[in-house]
Amino acid sequence: MAIGPLVTEIVCTFLLVLSLLYRYGDWPRHHLIVTLSVLVAWYFSFLIIFLIPLDSRRQLIDNVCKKTRHHFLLHSDEIIISNDTECREPWSYLPETAMPQIWRVVYWTSQFLTWLVLPLMQSYTKAGDFTVKGKLKSALVDNAIYYGSYLLIAGILLIYLAAQPNFHFDWPKLKAIAAGASNTWGLFWLVLLLGYGLVDIPRSLWRAADPTKSLTRLYFKASKLSIEKSDAEESLDDYLEILNGVMEKMELNDPQRPHVETIQQKVPVELHDKLTNRRINSSMNVDISEKSLIKLHRQLIKALQTHHRTETQWHNLVEKILEVEDVCRNIGSHDRNFKSSSETPQTGLAKYCMSNRVEWFWRCVFKLYLLKSLAGFLALVSALVVWSELTFFTMNPVLSLFAVFVNLAKQNYDYVSIEFVSIITIAYMCICAYSTVFKIRVLNLYYLAPHHQTDEYSLIFSGMMLCRLTPAMCLNFLGLIHMDSHVIKTRLMETYYTQIMGHMDVLPIISDGFNIYFPMAILALCLATYFSLGSRFLSIIGFQQFVGEDEITSDLVDEGRELIKREKRKRQRSDRGEERSHNDYNSNDNLDDMFVAAGSRSQTSSYFSQRNVVPSRNLFDDV
């Protein structure tokens, strides 16, 4: 027995999660408790993905050894020498006590985080109260309403079960009902998210391999995002105007003054000028009671989050559009030297290895073919997943392709291949499901942005979704490879995962026919995503989507193109202004030296006073 692979996976998973959280989070700005909670939620969710293959391999080895020993006992008279090769423990075989303890810690910690700690923390971050006690009270009230609906549904379910004949309540049955309810919730979301992601991920990569069409879609997205960005700025301006009115109306010795200063501290430095230089509307009716200040604080927090999200999305989108425009402009170049519109110097290894010619071949040739190849490969994996989802309830013959592969590898004792394919498949399913969460328009309050631009609210939400969906996803995968006895209706040695976390069971109310409508639901959502039925429906009811070459779509694409041109001109003016400002400072320093050298103090004083009164500024500072 060896714990080397287990320790290696635990450490590597922790380093992976740590690097991801560093990329998306902002450790100095975010609260330490939020960072640690999200780190644990992400870590345990990723740990489940990487430890499931180890647990599955242990179960396969135990089943093979059990069958071998049983065959040896039945035919012991005919066997002279026992061949122990089949059930020989590999070097990475885990101790029997290791996995159960790990699964218990992972399961109960993740459940505690996702159902209690993270929801309270999420409500706490958006609460407008000015004390810890007040924020906790608001968070408890907010979650009491949320969980009250769950308790109501649970009560109705228990009443329904109590009305059934020959049904008696006991602890094992209540535990099974709770596990079934959790699995039902997770599988319901899994159908929605997985059905969309299995089609959207390969299709997005395929579209990215066509720079021209990709640029058209990005222009359309820029036009829509610009509207949302303008709305966020207007909403923030309204709340800043109210805050400014409160500050002007309130006396210095007012008991509510510390609360107003707390609200003012929430405003970023770059928005302070907008707050202090605003003209006060004399007709504005301002309420300075504590209740109104709490409401204003909560609204301002939400407005700042929305403003920060849209600004980050806009910046990333503009950078992406400029990059794709460079590719479209250089793809037909005869000299095969990549000419970038950005003057930002390359850093790192690319500074020494990426010449203009190498960059042209990479971005205009190899990368496009690589994206198409990857899209084709992932489309094949998606087809395998969909087919296995449709057929994994069929036991005779075995039609699930993942189950067929596991059976073949088991016959050849190729457990390394089983572990490798399991990790790749589960990771791909998780990417398809989790990426969908942040693409749904209804959930646009949440956005994971790189370069430390993700807010606390989105990080907490991502941790909650990971903890809630990962167990159901892994149970679904164990069903795909026929390692869940409740799916295949056959007794076998269970994985420690199913022993601790339960099986792929649902509520008794919907258990009849589940093996029919669950696969059909995934297939229906995949077809709806492929034919863009959701986008077409939203366009019909007034929420314009990119569905074709209709007039509204063309107008939005043209508008997005003009917005990007305006953004490029704005950046060029800013760069020229910084350059002129730098030159002005250098010339001013030279003049200072000349005045001092000549001993002309009066001229120096006059010069400095003029420079303080009339500071150098750019032509478009007031625009």
Coordinates of C-alpha atoms in Angstrom, one line a residue, residues 60 97 179 193 223 226 244 277 303 326 385 393 447-448 507-508 523 526 540 544 549 551 564 566 598 614:
L60 CA -12.3 -2.2 -9.7
T97 CA -8.9 3.7 5.9
A179 CA -29.9 12.5 0.0
L193 CA -26.1 23.4 -17.5
S223 CA -23.0 47.1 -28.6
S226 CA -22.2 49.4 -24.0
N244 CA -23.6 64.0 -2.1
N277 CA -17.6 68.1 -7.9
A303 CA -24.4 49.7 -8.0
D326 CA -5.1 42.4 -35.6
V385 CA -21.2 12.0 -23.2
F393 CA -29.5 2.8 -17.7
Y447 CA -18.7 37.3 -13.4
L448 CA -15.3 35.7 -13.0
L507 CA -37.1 11.7 -4.7
P508 CA -39.7 8.9 -4.7
L523 CA -30.7 15.5 -25.5
C526 CA -28.5 19.9 -26.5
I540 CA -39.0 37.3 -30.6
Q544 CA -32.2 41.0 -29.1
E549 CA -28.3 38.7 -40.6
E551 CA -31.7 44.3 -39.8
I564 CA -14.7 50.2 -30.8
R566 CA -14.3 55.5 -30.6
A598 CA 20.5 82.3 -12.5
V614 CA -2.7 77.0 -14.2

